[in-house]
Amino acid sequence: MNSMPPPKSWATIFLDLVFPPRCLLCGAYPGWENPEHLCRDCRQGINYIRPPLCACCGKMMAAGEPGRSHRCQDCLVHPPPFSVARSCIRYDQTASLLLHRLKYHGDTAVLPGLRHIIEQAAIAGVCDPDIIVPVPLYRKRLKARGLNQAAHLARLFYPGRDSDIRFDLLHRIRDTPPQTVLSGAARRRNLRSAFAVKDLTLVKGKTVCVVDDVFTTGTTVSECSRALRLAGAEEVYVLTLAMVVSTV
């Protein structure tokens, strides 16, 4: 899933010399040769998700040997519809700042920094999928924002695989309130039957990876995964940039 960033044009190099880019997080000057526009201190302060993890949902485990395969209590009691979910970093102030700039302000200048995070993350357990599906936005919300952050993240997770990223396969069929204002139980009720697969023939027997920005309770990616499994997907994996962390 990793790739080298494209080489800079001479025009871009000249502009970087005249107007040096600042660090995306703290505003310091990281140096014109820094492709991700993150200074050294901010790069070192990124909190990556590290094992031991739940073998299924990817939550950090408080007990157990690193690398051992076992599930958390939640996944044992209520197995999710996806096979494996993994995230790159903890959802903290750093993740919030980068994602909010992309999600709510359409600031694609953060993409090199997000690419750097994805390349540095130790993601294991997610098999190479046949199809990559960004979590869709309802059309009214997509029009208001102007972009779908999950679509940009899908391209960063799987560079060079644009033809396998399907933006039209999974549809959000109801305009639901934002999940951030709801409790866990309300989140589940809010998204129940909110997603549908447009073309079942493209999904049947395939391995699908669902991509989103933040894994909080897992409700959104679970509902997407459920719709894909009902449509005939053989396996469903989940990748998110960040996860709200509480050790289990």
XYZ file of N, CA and C in Angstrom:
744
model
N 0.814 -1.203 0.000
C 0.000 0.000 0.000
C 0.851 1.259 0.000
N 2.158 1.136 0.163
C 3.028 2.302 0.210
C 3.526 2.669 -1.172
N 3.837 3.962 -1.356
C 4.399 4.408 -2.625
C 5.207 5.660 -2.380
N 6.135 5.937 -3.271
C 6.914 7.159 -3.180
C 6.090 8.312 -3.708
N 6.211 9.524 -3.080
C 5.485 10.670 -3.594
C 5.991 11.070 -4.962
N 5.135 11.638 -5.808
C 5.577 12.046 -7.139
C 6.622 13.155 -7.048
N 7.556 13.204 -7.990
C 8.585 14.253 -7.949
C 7.973 15.627 -8.138
N 8.584 16.619 -7.481
C 8.086 17.991 -7.596
C 8.526 18.615 -8.915
N 7.664 19.462 -9.446
C 8.025 20.210 -10.642
C 8.969 21.341 -10.245
N 9.681 21.893 -11.261
C 10.574 23.027 -10.980
C 9.793 24.222 -10.469
N 8.581 24.414 -10.964
C 7.761 25.533 -10.509
C 7.418 25.394 -9.030
N 7.089 24.160 -8.621
C 6.758 23.918 -7.217
C 7.976 24.125 -6.336
N 9.141 23.649 -6.787
C 10.376 23.840 -6.020
C 10.683 25.328 -5.863
N 10.516 26.103 -6.937
C 10.768 27.540 -6.879
C 9.833 28.221 -5.876
N 8.541 27.855 -5.926
C 7.568 28.459 -5.011
C 7.871 28.076 -3.568
N 8.324 26.833 -3.352
C 8.676 26.408 -1.995
C 9.870 27.193 -1.458
N 10.793 27.556 -2.376
C 11.947 28.345 -1.949
C 11.551 29.783 -1.623
N 10.663 30.345 -2.432
C 10.235 31.728 -2.225
C 9.241 31.824 -1.073
N 8.301 30.894 -1.038
C 7.294 30.869 0.020
C 7.358 29.507 0.720
N 8.298 29.330 1.636
C 8.483 28.011 2.263
C 7.204 27.535 2.946
N 6.811 26.283 2.696
C 5.608 25.766 3.353
C 5.829 25.574 4.845
N 4.801 25.848 5.601
C 4.859 25.653 7.047
C 4.384 24.247 7.407
N 4.770 23.799 8.588
C 4.289 22.523 9.104
C 2.763 22.583 9.209
N 2.110 21.543 8.758
C 0.657 21.492 8.763
C 0.076 21.566 10.165
N 0.871 21.185 11.165
C 0.342 21.092 12.522
C 0.724 22.268 13.409
N 2.013 22.616 13.441
C 2.455 23.648 14.382
C 2.800 24.969 13.706
N 2.910 24.990 12.378
C 3.216 26.228 11.671
C 4.688 26.523 11.513
N 5.563 25.655 12.028
C 7.001 25.862 11.869
C 7.407 25.592 10.424
N 8.618 26.024 10.055
C 9.139 25.769 8.709
C 9.929 24.461 8.734
N 9.382 23.366 8.193
C 10.083 22.076 8.260
C 11.210 21.931 7.261
N 11.358 22.867 6.358
C 12.377 22.753 5.314
C 11.734 22.465 3.977
N 12.223 23.109 2.934
C 11.576 22.996 1.628
C 11.659 21.593 1.046
N 12.634 20.804 1.525
C 12.780 19.456 0.984
C 11.822 18.463 1.650
N 11.063 18.919 2.642
C 10.165 18.038 3.378
C 8.887 17.814 2.581
N 8.666 16.621 2.005
C 7.534 16.432 1.087
C 6.187 16.364 1.767
N 6.161 15.976 3.059
C 4.867 15.825 3.716
C 4.456 17.060 4.517
N 5.318 18.088 4.572
C 5.015 19.342 5.257
C 4.671 19.119 6.728
N 5.421 18.218 7.354
C 5.313 17.992 8.793
C 6.715 18.133 9.379
N 6.867 18.956 10.405
C 8.192 19.129 10.997
C 8.584 17.884 11.788
N 9.855 17.804 12.145
C 10.360 16.615 12.828
C 9.645 16.377 14.155
N 9.446 17.435 14.941
C 8.803 17.277 16.244
C 7.377 16.765 16.100
N 6.651 17.287 15.117
C 5.269 16.842 14.924
C 5.215 15.413 14.385
N 6.165 15.053 13.526
C 6.211 13.671 13.042
C 6.456 12.711 14.193
N 7.347 13.099 15.111
C 7.661 12.228 16.236
C 6.512 12.163 17.243
N 5.629 13.154 17.204
C 4.513 13.183 18.147
C 3.262 12.468 17.660
N 3.321 11.874 16.469
C 2.158 11.151 15.952
C 2.017 9.820 16.701
N 0.828 9.560 17.203
C 0.575 8.364 18.012
C 0.022 7.228 17.139
N 0.921 6.358 16.702
C 0.516 5.244 15.864
C -0.124 4.137 16.696
N -1.053 3.431 16.066
C -1.667 2.266 16.703
C -0.661 1.119 16.664
N -0.367 0.557 17.830
C 0.612 -0.524 17.916
C 0.021 -1.717 18.660
N 0.509 -2.945 18.356
C 0.015 -4.128 19.055
C 0.449 -4.129 20.527
N -0.248 -4.933 21.334
C -1.238 -5.956 20.975
C -2.597 -5.348 20.606
N -3.220 -5.931 19.579
C -4.501 -5.460 19.081
C -5.507 -6.602 19.073
N -6.781 -6.237 19.126
C -7.820 -7.224 18.876
C -7.630 -7.741 17.453
N -7.659 -9.055 17.278
C -7.435 -9.649 15.964
C -8.523 -9.284 14.968
N -9.662 -8.828 15.472
C -10.773 -8.489 14.583
C -10.900 -6.978 14.382
N -11.279 -6.234 15.420
C -11.581 -4.811 15.245
C -10.367 -3.911 15.283
N -9.222 -4.427 15.770
C -8.004 -3.629 15.786
C -7.856 -2.710 16.969
N -8.753 -2.817 17.965
C -8.601 -1.994 19.167
C -7.361 -2.431 19.934
N -6.720 -1.462 20.584
C -5.540 -1.776 21.367
C -5.942 -2.554 22.610
N -5.175 -3.618 22.889
C -5.458 -4.493 24.013
C -4.580 -4.106 25.198
N -5.165 -4.091 26.379
C -4.410 -3.761 27.588
C -3.594 -4.946 28.063
N -4.023 -6.160 27.740
C -3.325 -7.356 28.189
C -3.078 -8.271 26.996
N -2.158 -9.213 27.191
C -1.862 -10.165 26.118
C -0.507 -9.878 25.499
N 0.080 -10.865 24.915
C 1.395 -10.705 24.306
C 1.278 -10.049 22.940
N 2.157 -9.108 22.629
C 2.136 -8.496 21.291
C 2.245 -9.564 20.209
N 1.353 -9.457 19.243
C 1.405 -10.388 18.132
C 0.516 -11.603 18.306
N 0.017 -11.832 19.538
C -0.896 -12.969 19.717
C -2.244 -12.642 19.118
N -2.861 -13.663 18.523
C -4.137 -13.477 17.853
C -5.257 -13.800 18.829
N -5.965 -12.789 19.307
C -7.153 -13.013 20.102
C -8.072 -11.807 19.970
N -9.351 -12.045 20.241
C -10.357 -11.012 20.058
C -10.689 -10.329 21.382
N -11.107 -9.069 21.274
C -11.564 -8.350 22.457
C -12.940 -8.862 22.859
N -13.379 -8.464 24.041
C -14.656 -8.935 24.562
C -15.816 -8.545 23.657
N -15.784 -7.325 23.133
C -16.875 -6.857 22.270
C -17.012 -7.735 21.033
N -15.881 -8.076 20.410
C -15.930 -8.887 19.184
C -16.304 -10.331 19.472
N -15.997 -10.811 20.683
C -16.407 -12.158 21.063
C -17.908 -12.239 21.293
N -18.458 -11.218 21.962
C -19.875 -11.213 22.295
C -20.726 -10.818 21.097
N -20.259 -9.817 20.347
C -21.003 -9.319 19.180
C -20.062 -9.286 17.971
N -19.844 -10.413 17.326
C -18.917 -10.445 16.170
C -19.369 -9.464 15.086
N -18.476 -8.590 14.630
C -18.852 -7.623 13.592
C -18.957 -8.281 12.227
N -19.623 -7.636 11.286
C -19.775 -8.211 9.942
C -18.514 -8.143 9.100
N -17.506 -7.385 9.524
C -16.241 -7.353 8.791
C -15.283 -8.390 9.373
N -14.297 -8.789 8.570
C -13.325 -9.797 9.002
C -12.236 -9.183 9.870
N -11.657 -8.098 9.391
C -10.563 -7.419 10.100
C -10.696 -5.917 9.871
N -10.475 -5.130 10.924
C -10.404 -3.671 10.811
C -9.074 -3.207 11.386
N -8.440 -2.271 10.704
C -7.179 -1.719 11.175
C -7.157 -0.210 10.965
N -6.464 0.485 11.884
C -6.322 1.938 11.819
C -4.855 2.303 11.957
N -4.501 3.491 11.475
C -3.097 3.921 11.482
C -2.688 4.579 12.792
N -3.482 5.554 13.241
C -3.095 6.364 14.390
C -4.266 6.545 15.342
N -3.946 6.978 16.550
C -4.987 7.316 17.514
C -5.672 8.608 17.090
N -6.955 8.684 17.360
C -7.682 9.917 17.072
C -7.435 10.887 18.222
N -6.491 11.781 18.027
C -6.151 12.790 19.026
C -6.146 14.149 18.342
N -5.516 15.137 18.963
C -5.523 16.484 18.408
C -4.874 16.543 17.025
N -3.799 15.767 16.842
C -3.120 15.742 15.543
C -4.041 15.204 14.455
N -4.642 14.036 14.698
C -5.543 13.433 13.712
C -6.745 14.329 13.453
N -7.284 14.905 14.521
C -8.462 15.770 14.386
C -8.155 16.980 13.511
N -7.004 17.612 13.726
C -6.647 18.801 12.962
C -6.502 18.474 11.477
N -5.775 17.418 11.168
C -5.555 17.062 9.763
C -6.859 16.667 9.073
N -7.646 15.831 9.737
C -8.884 15.363 9.119
C -9.932 16.459 9.009
N -10.006 17.341 9.992
C -10.984 18.436 9.933
C -10.651 19.402 8.802
N -9.361 19.630 8.576
C -8.988 20.514 7.469
C -9.408 19.928 6.133
N -9.280 18.618 5.997
C -9.693 17.952 4.759
C -11.212 17.840 4.682
N -11.815 17.395 5.771
C -13.235 17.029 5.786
C -14.162 18.231 5.698
N -13.862 19.272 6.466
C -14.782 20.398 6.569
C -14.328 21.646 5.822
N -13.057 21.686 5.432
C -12.546 22.869 4.732
C -12.034 22.550 3.333
N -12.079 21.280 2.946
C -11.630 20.916 1.605
C -10.169 21.202 1.359
N -9.352 21.188 2.413
C -7.941 21.541 2.301
C -7.114 20.310 1.924
N -6.873 20.133 0.643
C -6.121 18.969 0.179
C -4.615 19.108 0.403
N -4.175 20.258 0.960
C -2.759 20.419 1.286
C -2.321 19.439 2.372
N -3.277 18.869 3.102
C -2.919 17.914 4.157
C -2.657 16.516 3.607
N -2.950 16.274 2.338
C -2.826 14.915 1.798
C -1.397 14.359 1.868
N -0.338 15.161 1.577
C 1.015 14.599 1.735
C 1.294 14.153 3.171
N 0.797 14.909 4.157
C 0.976 14.512 5.552
C 0.224 13.237 5.875
N -0.985 13.104 5.371
C -1.764 11.885 5.589
C -1.108 10.692 4.898
N -0.545 10.927 3.702
C 0.160 9.857 3.003
C 1.351 9.376 3.821
N 2.086 10.314 4.404
C 3.234 9.960 5.242
C 2.789 9.094 6.421
N 1.691 9.453 7.058
C 1.187 8.679 8.193
C 0.834 7.262 7.767
N 0.137 7.129 6.652
C -0.257 5.807 6.168
C 0.967 4.965 5.829
N 1.981 5.586 5.216
C 3.186 4.847 4.845
C 3.973 4.378 6.068
N 3.899 5.147 7.164
C 4.655 4.803 8.366
C 3.902 3.848 9.281
N 2.604 3.691 9.064
C 1.795 2.843 9.944
C 2.098 1.367 9.701
N 2.099 0.602 10.764
C 2.348 -0.841 10.662
C 1.003 -1.556 10.578
N 0.425 -1.566 9.383
C -0.881 -2.194 9.188
C -0.681 -3.638 8.742
N -1.242 -4.565 9.500
C -1.132 -5.986 9.163
C -2.499 -6.634 9.299
N -2.714 -7.690 8.556
C -3.945 -8.456 8.679
C -4.998 -8.132 7.647
N -4.779 -7.084 6.859
C -5.739 -6.711 5.818
C -5.224 -7.248 4.492
N -5.922 -8.239 3.964
C -5.490 -8.856 2.705
C -5.736 -7.921 1.524
N -5.058 -8.201 0.441
C -5.191 -7.389 -0.770
C -6.601 -7.564 -1.342
N -7.420 -6.507 -1.374
C -8.816 -6.666 -1.786
C -8.991 -6.627 -3.308
N -10.130 -7.154 -3.746
C -10.507 -7.025 -5.155
C -11.082 -5.638 -5.433
N -11.821 -5.119 -4.456
C -12.517 -3.845 -4.613
C -12.271 -2.994 -3.380
N -12.072 -1.694 -3.582
C -11.924 -0.736 -2.487
C -13.128 0.196 -2.517
N -13.798 0.343 -1.371
C -15.033 1.121 -1.309
C -14.927 2.194 -0.224
N -14.826 3.457 -0.600
C -14.878 4.530 0.402
C -16.291 4.615 0.988
N -16.385 4.890 2.282
C -17.701 5.094 2.892
C -18.362 6.291 2.216
N -19.556 6.118 1.670
C -20.183 7.213 0.913
C -20.839 8.257 1.810
N -20.929 9.469 1.295
C -21.710 10.534 1.924
C -23.070 10.620 1.240
N -24.059 11.079 1.982
C -25.341 11.352 1.340
C -25.139 12.514 0.374
N -25.837 12.475 -0.751
C -25.561 13.417 -1.839
C -25.650 14.876 -1.394
N -26.565 15.202 -0.492
C -26.692 16.585 -0.023
C -25.458 17.013 0.772
N -24.956 16.109 1.609
C -23.768 16.427 2.403
C -22.526 16.495 1.513
N -22.441 15.614 0.523
C -21.310 15.649 -0.410
C -21.286 16.967 -1.175
N -22.449 17.419 -1.597
C -22.525 18.689 -2.325
C -22.104 19.852 -1.442
N -22.492 19.824 -0.173
C -22.142 20.904 0.748
C -20.648 20.940 1.032
N -20.021 19.774 1.194
C -18.590 19.708 1.515
C -17.710 19.858 0.284
N -18.169 19.330 -0.835
C -17.376 19.409 -2.057
C -16.417 18.259 -2.254
N -16.248 17.423 -1.244
C -15.401 16.240 -1.384
C -15.795 15.207 -0.340
N -15.390 13.976 -0.620
C -15.561 12.890 0.335
C -14.177 12.518 0.849
N -13.924 12.766 2.127
C -12.594 12.509 2.691
C -12.218 11.037 2.586
N -13.198 10.131 2.666
C -12.904 8.702 2.566
C -12.386 8.347 1.177
N -12.862 9.048 0.155
C -12.385 8.795 -1.208
C -10.911 9.169 -1.346
N -10.519 10.296 -0.770
C -9.110 10.701 -0.806
C -8.247 9.706 -0.036
N -8.736 9.243 1.113
C -7.966 8.285 1.905
C -7.826 6.958 1.174
N -8.861 6.550 0.451
C -8.786 5.291 -0.313
C -7.644 5.354 -1.326
N -7.478 6.499 -1.973
C -6.383 6.653 -2.947
C -5.025 6.618 -2.254
N -4.958 7.130 -1.015
C -3.691 7.111 -0.284
C -3.369 5.703 0.215
N -4.372 4.969 0.654
C -4.154 3.597 1.103
C -3.771 2.673 -0.056
N -4.360 2.935 -1.230
C -4.140 2.057 -2.384
C -3.729 2.880 -3.604
N -2.519 3.462 -3.592
C -2.067 4.254 -4.737
C -1.910 3.391 -5.978
N -2.285 3.968 -7.114
C -2.155 3.251 -8.368
C -3.274 2.271 -8.645
N -4.293 2.260 -7.787
C -5.398 1.316 -7.973
C -6.730 2.043 -8.152
N -6.697 3.166 -8.835
C -7.918 3.967 -9.014
C -9.047 3.167 -9.655
N -8.700 2.263 -10.551
C -9.740 1.498 -11.238
C -10.451 0.529 -10.303
N -9.813 0.186 -9.179
C -10.424 -0.741 -8.214
C -11.183 -0.010 -7.110
N -11.067 1.317 -7.068
C -11.799 2.104 -6.071
C -13.156 2.453 -6.655
N -14.216 1.916 -6.062
C -15.555 2.089 -6.591
C -16.326 3.100 -5.754
N -16.565 4.267 -6.346
C -17.279 5.332 -5.649
C -18.794 5.210 -5.805
N -19.208 4.384 -6.757
C -20.631 4.282 -7.077
C -21.244 2.959 -6.646
N -20.497 2.143 -5.943
C -20.976 0.808 -5.607
C -21.856 0.801 -4.362
N -21.428 1.511 -3.338
C -22.161 1.570 -2.075
C -22.822 2.936 -1.953
N -24.119 2.935 -1.652
C -24.874 4.183 -1.582
C -25.435 4.385 -0.180
N -25.390 5.638 0.271
C -26.085 6.002 1.506
C -27.490 6.423 1.105
N -28.479 5.636 1.472
C -29.836 5.835 0.969
C -30.697 6.686 1.894
N -30.160 7.023 3.079
C -30.883 7.925 3.980
C -29.956 9.020 4.449
N -30.504 10.229 4.602
C -29.728 11.356 5.124
C -29.807 11.308 6.637
N -28.770 10.764 7.266
C -28.773 10.552 8.703
C -28.040 11.686 9.425
N -28.406 11.979 10.687
C -27.672 12.980 11.466
C -26.215 12.558 11.640
N -25.291 13.502 11.815
C -23.884 13.152 12.034
C -23.715 12.242 13.241
N -22.854 11.242 13.101
C -22.639 10.288 14.178
C -21.990 10.924 15.406
N -21.264 12.012 15.217
C -20.511 12.612 16.317
C -21.406 13.134 17.434
N -22.678 13.392 17.146
C -23.574 13.953 18.171
C -24.382 12.872 18.868
N -24.142 11.600 18.562
C -24.978 10.516 19.076
C -24.184 9.579 19.981
N -24.930 8.899 20.882
C -24.341 7.879 21.734
C -24.177 6.583 20.941
N -23.555 5.571 21.585
C -23.318 4.315 20.892
C -24.589 3.652 20.397
N -25.611 3.531 21.262
C -26.868 2.894 20.854
C -27.573 3.718 19.787
N -27.547 5.037 19.953
C -28.185 5.914 18.966
C -27.465 5.855 17.627
N -26.145 5.675 17.646
C -25.376 5.540 16.403
C -25.865 4.320 15.614
N -26.078 3.222 16.322
C -26.519 1.999 15.645
C -27.915 2.168 15.046
N -28.820 2.794 15.805
C -30.172 3.021 15.286
C -30.141 3.990 14.106
N -29.265 4.977 14.204
C -29.190 6.023 13.193
C -28.801 5.471 11.823
N -27.896 4.494 11.799
C -27.367 3.996 10.528
C -27.954 2.661 10.089
N -28.916 2.144 10.845
C -29.497 0.862 10.474
C -30.142 0.949 9.086
N -29.715 0.073 8.193
C -30.228 0.011 6.812
C -30.028 1.324 6.055
N -28.952 2.053 6.396
C -28.694 3.331 5.729
C -27.886 3.169 4.453
N -27.306 1.975 4.211
C -26.462 1.752 3.052
C -27.015 0.619 2.188
N -26.797 0.717 0.897
C -27.235 -0.318 -0.037
C -26.214 -0.448 -1.152
N -26.073 -1.668 -1.684
C -25.161 -1.948 -2.795
C -25.933 -1.811 -4.104
N -25.367 -1.045 -5.023
C -26.058 -0.764 -6.277
C -26.035 -1.956 -7.224
N -24.880 -2.596 -7.356
C -24.740 -3.694 -8.316
C -24.193 -4.927 -7.596
N -25.078 -5.872 -7.299
C -24.694 -7.061 -6.547
C -23.714 -7.938 -7.317
N -23.769 -7.895 -8.640
C -22.898 -8.761 -9.440
C -21.427 -8.384 -9.289
N -21.153 -7.125 -8.964
C -19.766 -6.681 -8.790
C -19.182 -7.110 -7.448
N -20.060 -7.445 -6.507
C -19.634 -7.736 -5.142
C -19.562 -9.235 -4.858
N -20.432 -10.000 -5.474
C -20.567 -11.409 -5.139
C -19.246 -12.167 -5.272
N -18.843 -12.804 -4.176
C -17.631 -13.610 -4.153
C -16.348 -12.824 -4.074
N -16.423 -11.505 -3.950
C -15.225 -10.652 -3.960
C -14.774 -10.301 -2.532
N -13.497 -9.930 -2.435
C -12.951 -9.380 -1.198
C -12.988 -7.860 -1.307
N -13.605 -7.224 -0.335
C -13.839 -5.779 -0.391
C -13.178 -5.117 0.811
N -12.564 -3.958 0.588
C -12.030 -3.155 1.686
C -12.820 -1.859 1.773
N -13.397 -1.606 2.940
C -14.125 -0.370 3.210
C -13.151 0.623 3.841
N -13.117 1.855 3.336
C -12.195 2.880 3.830
C -12.989 4.046 4.415
N -12.585 4.482 5.616
C -13.211 5.640 6.258
C -12.137 6.436 6.981
N -12.538 7.576 7.538
C -11.554 8.425 8.209
C -11.310 8.026 9.660
N -12.392 7.813 10.455
C -12.240 7.543 11.886
C -13.087 6.335 12.285
N -12.494 5.448 13.063
C -13.197 4.332 13.680
C -13.483 4.746 15.116
N -14.757 5.009 15.420
C -15.132 5.407 16.783
C -15.742 4.212 17.503
N -16.993 3.914 17.224
C -17.611 2.696 17.753
C -17.625 1.588 16.707
N -17.298 1.923 15.468
C -17.330 0.943 14.392
C -18.688 0.794 13.744
N -19.643 1.645 14.141
C -21.004 1.507 13.624
C -21.070 1.751 12.122
N -20.435 2.807 11.652
C -20.522 3.157 10.227
C -19.933 2.058 9.354
N -18.700 1.629 9.665
C -18.069 0.605 8.833
C -18.771 -0.736 8.988
N -19.381 -0.988 10.145
C -20.131 -2.230 10.333
C -21.363 -2.258 9.446
N -22.075 -1.132 9.378
C -23.266 -1.088 8.530
C -22.896 -1.198 7.046
N -21.806 -0.574 6.661
C -21.320 -0.726 5.279
C -20.944 -2.182 5.009
N -20.236 -2.788 5.955
C -19.809 -4.177 5.796
C -21.007 -5.109 5.729
N -22.014 -4.841 6.544
C -23.212 -5.681 6.543
C -23.897 -5.639 5.178
N -24.017 -4.453 4.608
C -24.643 -4.315 3.288
C -23.851 -5.074 2.233
N -22.519 -5.010 2.312
C -21.668 -5.702 1.335
C -21.744 -7.214 1.503
N -21.792 -7.689 2.743
C -21.913 -9.120 2.977
C -23.265 -9.639 2.500
N -24.328 -8.882 2.738
C -25.660 -9.267 2.262
C -25.702 -9.315 0.729
N -24.866 -8.486 0.108
C -24.807 -8.468 -1.360
C -23.955 -9.589 -1.921
N -23.302 -10.357 -1.033
C -22.551 -11.515 -1.495
C -21.045 -11.418 -1.383
N -20.516 -10.366 -0.759
C -19.064 -10.249 -0.601
C -18.525 -11.420 0.213
N -17.406 -11.988 -0.239
C -16.792 -13.121 0.458
C -16.148 -12.677 1.759
N -15.386 -11.592 1.697
C -14.727 -11.027 2.870
C -14.832 -9.510 2.801
N -14.920 -8.878 3.978
C -14.914 -7.417 4.050
C -13.880 -6.993 5.078
N -12.951 -6.152 4.645
C -11.943 -5.578 5.525
C -12.207 -4.089 5.680
N -11.648 -3.512 6.720
C -11.869 -2.091 7.007
C -10.528 -1.420 7.281
N -10.303 -0.267 6.649
C -9.139 0.568 6.938
C -9.619 1.972 7.270
N -9.129 2.513 8.365
C -9.392 3.907 8.709
C -8.080 4.577 9.068
N -8.039 5.886 8.866
C -6.826 6.597 9.232
C -6.640 6.593 10.747
N -7.714 6.871 11.492
C -7.598 7.035 12.941
C -8.635 6.202 13.676
N -8.343 5.948 14.939
C -9.267 5.213 15.821
C -9.345 5.921 17.164
N -10.558 6.056 17.664
C -10.755 6.547 19.029
C -10.336 5.427 19.967
N -9.299 5.669 20.754
C -8.652 4.598 21.514
C -9.127 4.560 22.948
N -9.551 3.373 23.339
C -9.721 3.034 24.758
C -9.299 1.595 24.869
N -8.260 1.311 25.629
C -7.726 -0.044 25.696
C -8.757 -0.981 26.288
N -8.782 -2.211 25.814
C -9.784 -3.191 26.251
C -9.100 -4.411 26.834
